[in-house]
mmCIF file with all atom_site columns, C-alpha atoms in Angstrom:
data_model
loop_
_atom_site.group_PDB
_atom_site.id
_atom_site.type_symbol
_atom_site.label_atom_id
_atom_site.label_alt_id
_atom_site.label_comp_id
_atom_site.label_asym_id
_atom_site.label_entity_id
_atom_site.label_seq_id
_atom_site.pdbx_PDB_ins_code
_atom_site.Cartn_x
_atom_site.Cartn_y
_atom_site.Cartn_z
_atom_site.occupancy
_atom_site.B_iso_or_equiv
_atom_site.pdbx_formal_charge
_atom_site.auth_seq_id
_atom_site.auth_comp_id
_atom_site.auth_asym_id
_atom_site.auth_atom_id
_atom_site.pdbx_PDB_model_num
ATOM 1   C CA . MET L 1 1   ? 19.695  -10.770 -3.564  1.00 82.00 ? 1   MET L CA 1
ATOM 2   C CA . LEU L 1 2   ? 19.357  -9.175  0.091   1.00 85.00 ? 2   LEU L CA 1
ATOM 3   C CA . TYR L 1 3   ? 15.841  -7.575  -1.109  1.00 84.00 ? 3   TYR L CA 1
ATOM 4   C CA . LEU L 1 4   ? 14.688  -11.093 -2.492  1.00 91.00 ? 4   LEU L CA 1
ATOM 5   C CA . LEU L 1 5   ? 15.539  -12.657 1.098   1.00 91.00 ? 5   LEU L CA 1
ATOM 6   C CA . LEU L 1 6   ? 13.419  -10.019 2.805   1.00 85.00 ? 6   LEU L CA 1
ATOM 7   C CA . ALA L 1 7   ? 10.660  -10.172 0.773   1.00 86.00 ? 7   ALA L CA 1
ATOM 8   C CA . ILE L 1 8   ? 10.635  -13.948 1.479   1.00 89.00 ? 8   ILE L CA 1
ATOM 9   C CA . LEU L 1 9   ? 10.909  -13.297 5.133   1.00 89.00 ? 9   LEU L CA 1
ATOM 10  C CA . SER L 1 10  ? 7.997   -10.563 5.093   1.00 83.00 ? 10  SER L CA 1
ATOM 11  C CA . SER L 1 11  ? 5.959   -12.759 3.036   1.00 82.00 ? 11  SER L CA 1
ATOM 12  C CA . SER L 1 12  ? 6.226   -15.913 5.186   1.00 85.00 ? 12  SER L CA 1
ATOM 13  C CA . SER L 1 13  ? 6.219   -13.789 8.554   1.00 85.00 ? 13  SER L CA 1
ATOM 14  C CA . ILE L 1 14  ? 2.453   -12.192 7.613   1.00 81.00 ? 14  ILE L CA 1
ATOM 15  C CA . ALA L 1 15  ? 1.410   -16.002 7.011   1.00 81.00 ? 15  ALA L CA 1
ATOM 16  C CA . MET L 1 16  ? 2.585   -16.881 10.569  1.00 85.00 ? 16  MET L CA 1
ATOM 17  C CA . ILE L 1 17  ? 1.053   -13.776 11.979  1.00 82.00 ? 17  ILE L CA 1
ATOM 18  C CA . PHE L 1 18  ? -2.308  -14.343 10.759  1.00 80.00 ? 18  PHE L CA 1
ATOM 19  C CA . LYS L 1 19  ? -2.181  -18.124 11.834  1.00 82.00 ? 19  LYS L CA 1
ATOM 20  C CA . VAL L 1 20  ? -1.183  -17.309 15.396  1.00 85.00 ? 20  VAL L CA 1
ATOM 21  C CA . THR L 1 21  ? -4.090  -14.424 15.655  1.00 81.00 ? 21  THR L CA 1
ATOM 22  C CA . GLU L 1 22  ? -6.268  -16.880 14.225  1.00 78.00 ? 22  GLU L CA 1
ATOM 23  C CA . GLY L 1 23  ? -5.160  -19.352 17.100  1.00 80.00 ? 23  GLY L CA 1
ATOM 24  C CA . ARG L 1 24  ? -5.992  -16.697 19.844  1.00 83.00 ? 24  ARG L CA 1
ATOM 25  C CA . SER L 1 25  ? -9.103  -15.542 17.898  1.00 80.00 ? 25  SER L CA 1
ATOM 26  C CA . TYR L 1 26  ? -8.447  -12.129 17.670  1.00 81.00 ? 26  TYR L CA 1
ATOM 27  C CA . ASN L 1 27  ? -10.225 -9.766  15.100  1.00 83.00 ? 27  ASN L CA 1
ATOM 28  C CA . ARG L 1 28  ? -9.104  -10.429 11.800  1.00 78.00 ? 28  ARG L CA 1
ATOM 29  C CA . LEU L 1 29  ? -9.943  -6.938  10.368  1.00 81.00 ? 29  LEU L CA 1
ATOM 30  C CA . ALA L 1 30  ? -8.217  -5.051  13.227  1.00 84.00 ? 30  ALA L CA 1
ATOM 31  C CA . VAL L 1 31  ? -4.965  -7.314  12.563  1.00 80.00 ? 31  VAL L CA 1
ATOM 32  C CA . THR L 1 32  ? -5.210  -6.353  8.682   1.00 79.00 ? 32  THR L CA 1
ATOM 33  C CA . THR L 1 33  ? -5.942  -2.869  9.161   1.00 83.00 ? 33  THR L CA 1
ATOM 34  C CA . PHE L 1 34  ? -3.350  -2.363  11.788  1.00 84.00 ? 34  PHE L CA 1
ATOM 35  C CA . ASN L 1 35  ? -0.961  -4.314  9.589   1.00 78.00 ? 35  ASN L CA 1
ATOM 36  C CA . TYR L 1 36  ? -1.973  -2.025  6.690   1.00 80.00 ? 36  TYR L CA 1
ATOM 37  C CA . LEU L 1 37  ? -2.008  1.403   8.689   1.00 86.00 ? 37  LEU L CA 1
ATOM 38  C CA . SER L 1 38  ? 1.763   0.695   9.932   1.00 86.00 ? 38  SER L CA 1
ATOM 39  C CA . ALA L 1 39  ? 2.864   0.228   6.120   1.00 81.00 ? 39  ALA L CA 1
ATOM 40  C CA . PHE L 1 40  ? 1.188   3.274   5.349   1.00 83.00 ? 40  PHE L CA 1
ATOM 41  C CA . LEU L 1 41  ? 2.927   5.222   8.055   1.00 88.00 ? 41  LEU L CA 1
ATOM 42  C CA . VAL L 1 42  ? 6.210   3.768   7.239   1.00 85.00 ? 42  VAL L CA 1
ATOM 43  C CA . ALA L 1 43  ? 5.856   5.064   3.716   1.00 81.00 ? 43  ALA L CA 1
ATOM 44  C CA . LEU L 1 44  ? 4.793   8.640   4.778   1.00 82.00 ? 44  LEU L CA 1
ATOM 45  C CA . VAL L 1 45  ? 7.640   8.790   7.168   1.00 86.00 ? 45  VAL L CA 1
ATOM 46  C CA . MET L 1 46  ? 10.074  7.788   4.101   1.00 81.00 ? 46  MET L CA 1
ATOM 47  C CA . ILE L 1 47  ? 8.463   10.390  1.831   1.00 76.00 ? 47  ILE L CA 1
ATOM 48  C CA . ALA L 1 48  ? 8.621   12.745  4.543   1.00 79.00 ? 48  ALA L CA 1
ATOM 49  C CA . VAL L 1 49  ? 12.285  12.110  4.882   1.00 82.00 ? 49  VAL L CA 1
ATOM 50  C CA . GLU L 1 50  ? 12.716  12.459  1.267   1.00 77.00 ? 50  GLU L CA 1
ATOM 51  C CA . ARG L 1 51  ? 10.464  14.631  -0.482  1.00 68.00 ? 51  ARG L CA 1
ATOM 52  C CA . PRO L 1 52  ? 9.539   13.852  -4.089  1.00 61.00 ? 52  PRO L CA 1
ATOM 53  C CA . ALA L 1 53  ? 10.038  16.657  -6.846  1.00 58.00 ? 53  ALA L CA 1
ATOM 54  C CA . VAL L 1 54  ? 6.792   18.554  -7.838  1.00 56.00 ? 54  VAL L CA 1
ATOM 55  C CA . GLY L 1 55  ? 7.647   20.904  -10.259 1.00 53.00 ? 55  GLY L CA 1
ATOM 56  C CA . PRO L 1 56  ? 5.713   23.751  -11.821 1.00 53.00 ? 56  PRO L CA 1
ATOM 57  C CA . GLY L 1 57  ? 3.144   23.064  -14.234 1.00 53.00 ? 57  GLY L CA 1
ATOM 58  C CA . GLY L 1 58  ? 0.699   20.410  -15.011 1.00 52.00 ? 58  GLY L CA 1
ATOM 59  C CA . GLY L 1 59  ? -2.907  20.645  -13.728 1.00 55.00 ? 59  GLY L CA 1
ATOM 60  C CA . SER L 1 60  ? -5.376  19.743  -11.560 1.00 58.00 ? 60  SER L CA 1
ATOM 61  C CA . PRO L 1 61  ? -6.654  15.943  -11.443 1.00 60.00 ? 61  PRO L CA 1
ATOM 62  C CA . ALA L 1 62  ? -9.518  16.774  -13.452 1.00 62.00 ? 62  ALA L CA 1
ATOM 63  C CA . GLU L 1 63  ? -7.234  17.969  -16.409 1.00 61.00 ? 63  GLU L CA 1
ATOM 64  C CA . VAL L 1 64  ? -4.839  15.227  -16.047 1.00 59.00 ? 64  VAL L CA 1
ATOM 65  C CA . ILE L 1 65  ? -7.182  12.085  -15.893 1.00 60.00 ? 65  ILE L CA 1
ATOM 66  C CA . VAL L 1 66  ? -10.329 12.977  -17.597 1.00 61.00 ? 66  VAL L CA 1
ATOM 67  C CA . LYS L 1 67  ? -9.134  15.341  -20.040 1.00 61.00 ? 67  LYS L CA 1
ATOM 68  C CA . GLY L 1 68  ? -5.575  13.912  -20.623 1.00 57.00 ? 68  GLY L CA 1
ATOM 69  C CA . GLU L 1 69  ? -3.868  17.308  -20.869 1.00 59.00 ? 69  GLU L CA 1
ATOM 70  C CA . ARG L 1 70  ? -0.413  17.646  -19.469 1.00 57.00 ? 70  ARG L CA 1
ATOM 71  C CA . LEU L 1 71  ? 0.474   14.175  -19.100 1.00 57.00 ? 71  LEU L CA 1
ATOM 72  C CA . PHE L 1 72  ? 4.187   14.172  -18.767 1.00 56.00 ? 72  PHE L CA 1
ATOM 73  C CA . SER L 1 73  ? 4.696   16.982  -16.273 1.00 60.00 ? 73  SER L CA 1
ATOM 74  C CA . LEU L 1 74  ? 6.166   16.601  -12.973 1.00 60.00 ? 74  LEU L CA 1
ATOM 75  C CA . THR L 1 75  ? 2.822   17.428  -11.375 1.00 61.00 ? 75  THR L CA 1
ATOM 76  C CA . SER L 1 76  ? 0.917   14.902  -13.395 1.00 64.00 ? 76  SER L CA 1
ATOM 77  C CA . SER L 1 77  ? 3.252   12.117  -12.605 1.00 68.00 ? 77  SER L CA 1
ATOM 78  C CA . VAL L 1 78  ? 2.242   12.838  -8.917  1.00 70.00 ? 78  VAL L CA 1
ATOM 79  C CA . VAL L 1 79  ? -1.428  12.940  -9.601  1.00 70.00 ? 79  VAL L CA 1
ATOM 80  C CA . TRP L 1 80  ? -1.114  9.877   -11.649 1.00 72.00 ? 80  TRP L CA 1
ATOM 81  C CA . GLY L 1 81  ? 1.122   8.180   -8.838  1.00 77.00 ? 81  GLY L CA 1
ATOM 82  C CA . LEU L 1 82  ? -1.439  9.183   -5.789  1.00 78.00 ? 82  LEU L CA 1
ATOM 83  C CA . SER L 1 83  ? -4.538  8.050   -7.954  1.00 81.00 ? 83  SER L CA 1
ATOM 84  C CA . LEU L 1 84  ? -2.878  4.460   -9.157  1.00 85.00 ? 84  LEU L CA 1
ATOM 85  C CA . GLY L 1 85  ? -1.493  4.243   -5.400  1.00 84.00 ? 85  GLY L CA 1
ATOM 86  C CA . LEU L 1 86  ? -5.242  4.653   -3.720  1.00 86.00 ? 86  LEU L CA 1
ATOM 87  C CA . VAL L 1 87  ? -7.147  2.352   -6.585  1.00 90.00 ? 87  VAL L CA 1
ATOM 88  C CA . SER L 1 88  ? -4.266  -0.272  -6.078  1.00 89.00 ? 88  SER L CA 1
ATOM 89  C CA . GLY L 1 89  ? -3.895  0.100   -2.375  1.00 85.00 ? 89  GLY L CA 1
ATOM 90  C CA . LEU L 1 90  ? -7.598  -0.847  -1.890  1.00 87.00 ? 90  LEU L CA 1
ATOM 91  C CA . PHE L 1 91  ? -6.762  -3.847  -4.005  1.00 90.00 ? 91  PHE L CA 1
ATOM 92  C CA . PHE L 1 92  ? -3.707  -4.648  -1.706  1.00 84.00 ? 92  PHE L CA 1
ATOM 93  C CA . PHE L 1 93  ? -6.067  -4.198  1.591   1.00 82.00 ? 93  PHE L CA 1
ATOM 94  C CA . LEU L 1 94  ? -8.753  -6.606  0.091   1.00 86.00 ? 94  LEU L CA 1
ATOM 95  C CA . SER L 1 95  ? -6.261  -9.062  -0.903  1.00 85.00 ? 95  SER L CA 1
ATOM 96  C CA . PHE L 1 96  ? -5.060  -9.130  2.642   1.00 79.00 ? 96  PHE L CA 1
ATOM 97  C CA . ILE L 1 97  ? -8.346  -9.604  3.890   1.00 81.00 ? 97  ILE L CA 1
ATOM 98  C CA . PHE L 1 98  ? -8.772  -12.638 1.402   1.00 84.00 ? 98  PHE L CA 1
ATOM 99  C CA . TYR L 1 99  ? -5.234  -13.790 2.151   1.00 80.00 ? 99  TYR L CA 1
ATOM 100 C CA . GLN L 1 100 ? -6.074  -13.689 5.823   1.00 77.00 ? 100 GLN L CA 1
ATOM 101 C CA . LYS L 1 101 ? -8.892  -16.011 5.249   1.00 78.00 ? 101 LYS L CA 1
ATOM 102 C CA . SER L 1 102 ? -7.436  -18.596 3.363   1.00 79.00 ? 102 SER L CA 1
ATOM 103 C CA . VAL L 1 103 ? -4.603  -19.149 5.711   1.00 72.00 ? 103 VAL L CA 1
#
């Protein structure tokens, strides 16, 4: 329940920040980029504090993604996570741009 409350507060505070920056005629792209960059840095610190396990084996991204080999090793999990994270991160950033324009 606490996480739901935090998610609601975060979503509403983002909308309020977008509204305030629009009223003060700040650069929308800079506000969105700074928001996304700060979230990236927080995630990077969280990864540095508790490093994910990357085991032996697995393969290169080309082996894992293109050829479909060694799909279930620890290394390939990291490759899939980074690949999916980059693509979804781009879409998430673009959704913030569109969200800011609609508010």
